[in-house]
Amino acid sequence: MDSLPRSFNANKHLKEQFVSNLTGSSMLEISALLTTVPILVLLRQSICFQALTDGDTKETSLKKNDTAIVAFKNLKAYLATLVMDFVFIVLPTLLLFTVLAEWIYVWMILLSLLLIFVIAGKRSPHSPYLEGPKSFRMSISSYRVAMMFVTCLCILAVDFRIFPREFAKTETYGTSLMDLGVGSFVLVNSIVSRQARNVSSSMDWWKAALKSTSPLLLLGFARLVSTMSVDYQVHVGEYGVHWNFFFTLAGVSILTSTVNVPSKYSGILGSVILVGYQSWLSSGLNVYLLSNKRGMDIISRNKEGIFSIFGYWGMYLIGVQVGYYLFFGNHSSVMLRSNNGTRIRVWLLSILFWILTVLLDRHVERISRRMCNLPYVTWVLAQNLQESQNQVSTMTWIEIFQSKLSTFVLHRSLKRRTSLFRNLLPKLLAILMLSDYVPGSKMSALEKAFDRNLLASFLLANVLTGLVNLFVDTLFASSVSALLILISYALTLSVVMGIVDFYGVRLKFW
């Protein structure tokens, strides 16, 4: 009589080795990858802008209690819009991150040139330009969505051989696309958090902490139980034996709720925590955390996840003050409230964190996502702030360009062309400098769907990733099969989240 299979996951150890001992890629390559995504979004907006408004008709129709037939027609139009978003944004992104990744610099240049031709061929601008901090807030919203979708694509793609190994998480030191994604998730959410917006809770601190952390703890234990029950592959060097990212988020939430610091001073506390934690690492803690030796106690078995909380907490606190300082603070100075003031502040912060990153990486300790050390935190801050500041920083050059160009404007046709470039060229140059989303431009239907259910989309992506790994031998799938699976996965994720958003479902976990 045949015995029952010992594991649901026959190639568990092979899959774990496939994502182990990786060294990452350069920060320049990561920036080039991130640049392509907003270029694709702009191409979608420029080529098929009219379709972006199709999804809005369903909101009006549903509010007016229209007939079921009308609602069905709107759903068809909405799904058609989602498919267009998928074809112009998601599918090219998937190809660029997998089978075309070897030529990422070439594709970045080609896409940029295509965007130039598309913009030059348009007769009139289609979206207004917003001034000041509000434009940054819209950029942050778009960037959050892009970060989440790239994360959702990568968590499954990394299990296939068509996904370059240098984009996967590093083992000890180094930088990679997936390394940046983890920190960006914490940072971007801290920038728009309740603390950054200076919104106080009416509940006691412990009740607020319980409300915000209990869903994360439940998700963490649910993931732990599910992975153990099906013997799912877990890279122990990432967080530990039992730890996962949901527990890290819960730990950061508990610490932030317990130590209640005003938004304008949270960055000071975060800096103190990070400096102290880095000193501890340099004194020998890094050797302990990077060692493969583990004891039987709970701390030793989950040392990476537990100790890295200090790094993520410090990052979160700095992100809170950055969000308050840039977007939500009530600045008394007219200069600080103006577009120029916002421009200068983000420029200075971005340059400061890049300088710190280079110095710390060379003279203190190399960047390590595994430990969430100080160089890693400054790198995440520098890269994400750079993404946010490109639009307003390039506006200075655009104003100079416009003043010079106006001396050559002699005909009405040229004046109309100047109006075009006044609105669209800043977007293009912002993209070329490094990825940024166009403040003031209309978000696509797919972006709206993910923005309104951000954590739910991440949970669905994790469930779909688990199902694919249980029923597909990802290690030995051919390139064609892997690509078809990833396209089906991305399309399923997009359609499901789109339908959820179409019917007005908002999945709030706290």
PDB file of C-alpha atoms in Angstrom, residues 132-244:
ATOM      1  CA  GLY A 132       2.080  73.008  -4.385  1.00  0.00           C
ATOM      2  CA  PRO A 133       1.808  70.194  -1.824  1.00  0.00           C
ATOM      3  CA  LYS A 134      -1.512  68.923  -3.214  1.00  0.00           C
ATOM      4  CA  SER A 135       0.297  67.798  -6.358  1.00  0.00           C
ATOM      5  CA  PHE A 136       2.737  65.841  -4.207  1.00  0.00           C
ATOM      6  CA  ARG A 137      -0.135  64.146  -2.389  1.00  0.00           C
ATOM      7  CA  MET A 138      -1.537  62.932  -5.706  1.00  0.00           C
ATOM      8  CA  SER A 139       1.928  61.747  -6.708  1.00  0.00           C
ATOM      9  CA  ILE A 140       2.243  59.798  -3.461  1.00  0.00           C
ATOM     10  CA  SER A 141      -1.121  58.152  -4.088  1.00  0.00           C
ATOM     11  CA  SER A 142      -0.075  57.050  -7.574  1.00  0.00           C
ATOM     12  CA  TYR A 143       3.313  55.935  -6.345  1.00  0.00           C
ATOM     13  CA  ARG A 144       1.718  53.815  -3.602  1.00  0.00           C
ATOM     14  CA  VAL A 145      -0.357  52.029  -6.215  1.00  0.00           C
ATOM     15  CA  ALA A 146       2.635  51.443  -8.499  1.00  0.00           C
ATOM     16  CA  MET A 147       4.725  50.152  -5.615  1.00  0.00           C
ATOM     17  CA  MET A 148       1.964  47.753  -4.604  1.00  0.00           C
ATOM     18  CA  PHE A 149       1.402  46.447  -8.109  1.00  0.00           C
ATOM     19  CA  VAL A 150       5.113  45.915  -8.745  1.00  0.00           C
ATOM     20  CA  THR A 151       5.266  44.076  -5.415  1.00  0.00           C
ATOM     21  CA  CYS A 152       2.322  41.885  -6.384  1.00  0.00           C
ATOM     22  CA  LEU A 153       3.987  41.006  -9.686  1.00  0.00           C
ATOM     23  CA  CYS A 154       7.358  40.266  -8.115  1.00  0.00           C
ATOM     24  CA  ILE A 155       6.191  37.974  -5.293  1.00  0.00           C
ATOM     25  CA  LEU A 156       5.079  35.391  -7.855  1.00  0.00           C
ATOM     26  CA  ALA A 157       7.534  36.161 -10.666  1.00  0.00           C
ATOM     27  CA  VAL A 158      10.494  35.560  -8.358  1.00  0.00           C
ATOM     28  CA  ASP A 159       9.599  31.850  -8.209  1.00  0.00           C
ATOM     29  CA  PHE A 160      10.121  31.471 -11.977  1.00  0.00           C
ATOM     30  CA  ARG A 161      13.418  31.366 -13.808  1.00  0.00           C
ATOM     31  CA  ILE A 162      12.409  34.154 -16.220  1.00  0.00           C
ATOM     32  CA  PHE A 163      12.639  36.617 -13.317  1.00  0.00           C
ATOM     33  CA  PRO A 164      16.266  37.839 -13.078  1.00  0.00           C
ATOM     34  CA  ARG A 165      17.930  36.705  -9.868  1.00  0.00           C
ATOM     35  CA  GLU A 166      19.472  40.137  -9.306  1.00  0.00           C
ATOM     36  CA  PHE A 167      15.984  41.591  -8.763  1.00  0.00           C
ATOM     37  CA  ALA A 168      15.190  39.161  -5.928  1.00  0.00           C
ATOM     38  CA  LYS A 169      15.889  39.899  -2.269  1.00  0.00           C
ATOM     39  CA  THR A 170      19.527  39.831  -1.255  1.00  0.00           C
ATOM     40  CA  GLU A 171      20.813  37.315   1.258  1.00  0.00           C
ATOM     41  CA  THR A 172      22.936  39.587   3.467  1.00  0.00           C
ATOM     42  CA  TYR A 173      24.158  42.848   1.916  1.00  0.00           C
ATOM     43  CA  GLY A 174      23.287  44.637  -1.320  1.00  0.00           C
ATOM     44  CA  THR A 175      20.373  46.303  -3.092  1.00  0.00           C
ATOM     45  CA  SER A 176      17.637  44.874  -5.281  1.00  0.00           C
ATOM     46  CA  LEU A 177      14.199  45.733  -6.596  1.00  0.00           C
ATOM     47  CA  MET A 178      12.425  43.525  -4.054  1.00  0.00           C
ATOM     48  CA  ASP A 179      14.602  44.854  -1.233  1.00  0.00           C
ATOM     49  CA  LEU A 180      13.388  48.361  -2.033  1.00  0.00           C
ATOM     50  CA  GLY A 181       9.769  47.232  -2.164  1.00  0.00           C
ATOM     51  CA  VAL A 182       9.688  46.104   1.468  1.00  0.00           C
ATOM     52  CA  GLY A 183      10.993  49.396   2.837  1.00  0.00           C
ATOM     53  CA  SER A 184       8.913  51.462   0.430  1.00  0.00           C
ATOM     54  CA  PHE A 185       5.743  49.815   1.715  1.00  0.00           C
ATOM     55  CA  VAL A 186       6.518  50.978   5.261  1.00  0.00           C
ATOM     56  CA  LEU A 187       7.756  54.435   4.273  1.00  0.00           C
ATOM     57  CA  VAL A 188       5.002  55.441   1.849  1.00  0.00           C
ATOM     58  CA  ASN A 189       2.307  54.386   4.290  1.00  0.00           C
ATOM     59  CA  SER A 190       3.986  56.351   7.078  1.00  0.00           C
ATOM     60  CA  ILE A 191       4.031  59.507   4.924  1.00  0.00           C
ATOM     61  CA  VAL A 192       0.223  59.419   4.583  1.00  0.00           C
ATOM     62  CA  SER A 193      -0.456  57.900   8.004  1.00  0.00           C
ATOM     63  CA  ARG A 194      -2.798  59.242  10.675  1.00  0.00           C
ATOM     64  CA  GLN A 195       0.239  60.449  12.631  1.00  0.00           C
ATOM     65  CA  ALA A 196       1.622  62.384   9.633  1.00  0.00           C
ATOM     66  CA  ARG A 197      -1.775  63.990   9.070  1.00  0.00           C
ATOM     67  CA  ASN A 198      -1.790  64.887  12.768  1.00  0.00           C
ATOM     68  CA  VAL A 199      -5.151  63.189  13.281  1.00  0.00           C
ATOM     69  CA  SER A 200      -5.586  62.223  16.915  1.00  0.00           C
ATOM     70  CA  SER A 201      -7.687  59.258  17.993  1.00  0.00           C
ATOM     71  CA  SER A 202     -10.584  59.647  20.423  1.00  0.00           C
ATOM     72  CA  MET A 203      -9.760  56.258  21.964  1.00  0.00           C
ATOM     73  CA  ASP A 204      -7.202  55.485  24.634  1.00  0.00           C
ATOM     74  CA  TRP A 205      -3.759  54.651  23.279  1.00  0.00           C
ATOM     75  CA  TRP A 206      -4.045  50.964  24.127  1.00  0.00           C
ATOM     76  CA  LYS A 207      -7.425  50.682  22.430  1.00  0.00           C
ATOM     77  CA  ALA A 208      -6.061  52.431  19.345  1.00  0.00           C
ATOM     78  CA  ALA A 209      -3.046  50.112  19.359  1.00  0.00           C
ATOM     79  CA  LEU A 210      -5.274  47.049  19.677  1.00  0.00           C
ATOM     80  CA  LYS A 211      -7.518  48.226  16.847  1.00  0.00           C
ATOM     81  CA  SER A 212      -4.626  48.873  14.457  1.00  0.00           C
ATOM     82  CA  THR A 213      -2.537  45.807  15.255  1.00  0.00           C
ATOM     83  CA  SER A 214      -5.081  43.023  15.780  1.00  0.00           C
ATOM     84  CA  PRO A 215      -5.838  42.630  12.027  1.00  0.00           C
ATOM     85  CA  LEU A 216      -2.116  42.526  11.244  1.00  0.00           C
ATOM     86  CA  LEU A 217      -1.494  39.935  13.948  1.00  0.00           C
ATOM     87  CA  LEU A 218      -4.388  37.827  12.663  1.00  0.00           C
ATOM     88  CA  LEU A 219      -2.995  38.021   9.134  1.00  0.00           C
ATOM     89  CA  GLY A 220       0.468  37.112  10.401  1.00  0.00           C
ATOM     90  CA  PHE A 221      -0.765  34.040  12.269  1.00  0.00           C
ATOM     91  CA  ALA A 222      -2.993  33.070   9.350  1.00  0.00           C
ATOM     92  CA  ARG A 223       0.004  33.151   7.022  1.00  0.00           C
ATOM     93  CA  LEU A 224       2.098  31.180   9.520  1.00  0.00           C
ATOM     94  CA  VAL A 225      -0.529  28.458   9.945  1.00  0.00           C
ATOM     95  CA  SER A 226      -1.233  28.196   6.225  1.00  0.00           C
ATOM     96  CA  THR A 227       2.433  27.943   5.221  1.00  0.00           C
ATOM     97  CA  MET A 228       3.145  25.298   7.866  1.00  0.00           C
ATOM     98  CA  SER A 229       0.035  23.262   7.078  1.00  0.00           C
ATOM     99  CA  VAL A 230       0.937  22.851   3.388  1.00  0.00           C
ATOM    100  CA  ASP A 231       4.700  22.806   3.966  1.00  0.00           C
ATOM    101  CA  TYR A 232       5.106  25.960   1.867  1.00  0.00           C
ATOM    102  CA  GLN A 233       8.644  27.123   1.101  1.00  0.00           C
ATOM    103  CA  VAL A 234       9.942  29.788   3.491  1.00  0.00           C
ATOM    104  CA  HIS A 235      13.301  31.509   3.145  1.00  0.00           C
ATOM    105  CA  VAL A 236      14.350  31.449   6.797  1.00  0.00           C
ATOM    106  CA  GLY A 237      17.082  34.049   6.278  1.00  0.00           C
ATOM    107  CA  GLU A 238      14.494  36.663   5.345  1.00  0.00           C
ATOM    108  CA  TYR A 239      12.562  37.068   8.624  1.00  0.00           C
ATOM    109  CA  GLY A 240      13.179  33.876  10.598  1.00  0.00           C
ATOM    110  CA  VAL A 241      11.462  30.533  11.100  1.00  0.00           C
ATOM    111  CA  HIS A 242       8.029  31.777  12.192  1.00  0.00           C
ATOM    112  CA  TRP A 243       8.164  35.503  11.487  1.00  0.00           C
ATOM    113  CA  ASN A 244       6.662  37.258   8.477  1.00  0.00           C
TER     114      ASN A 244
END
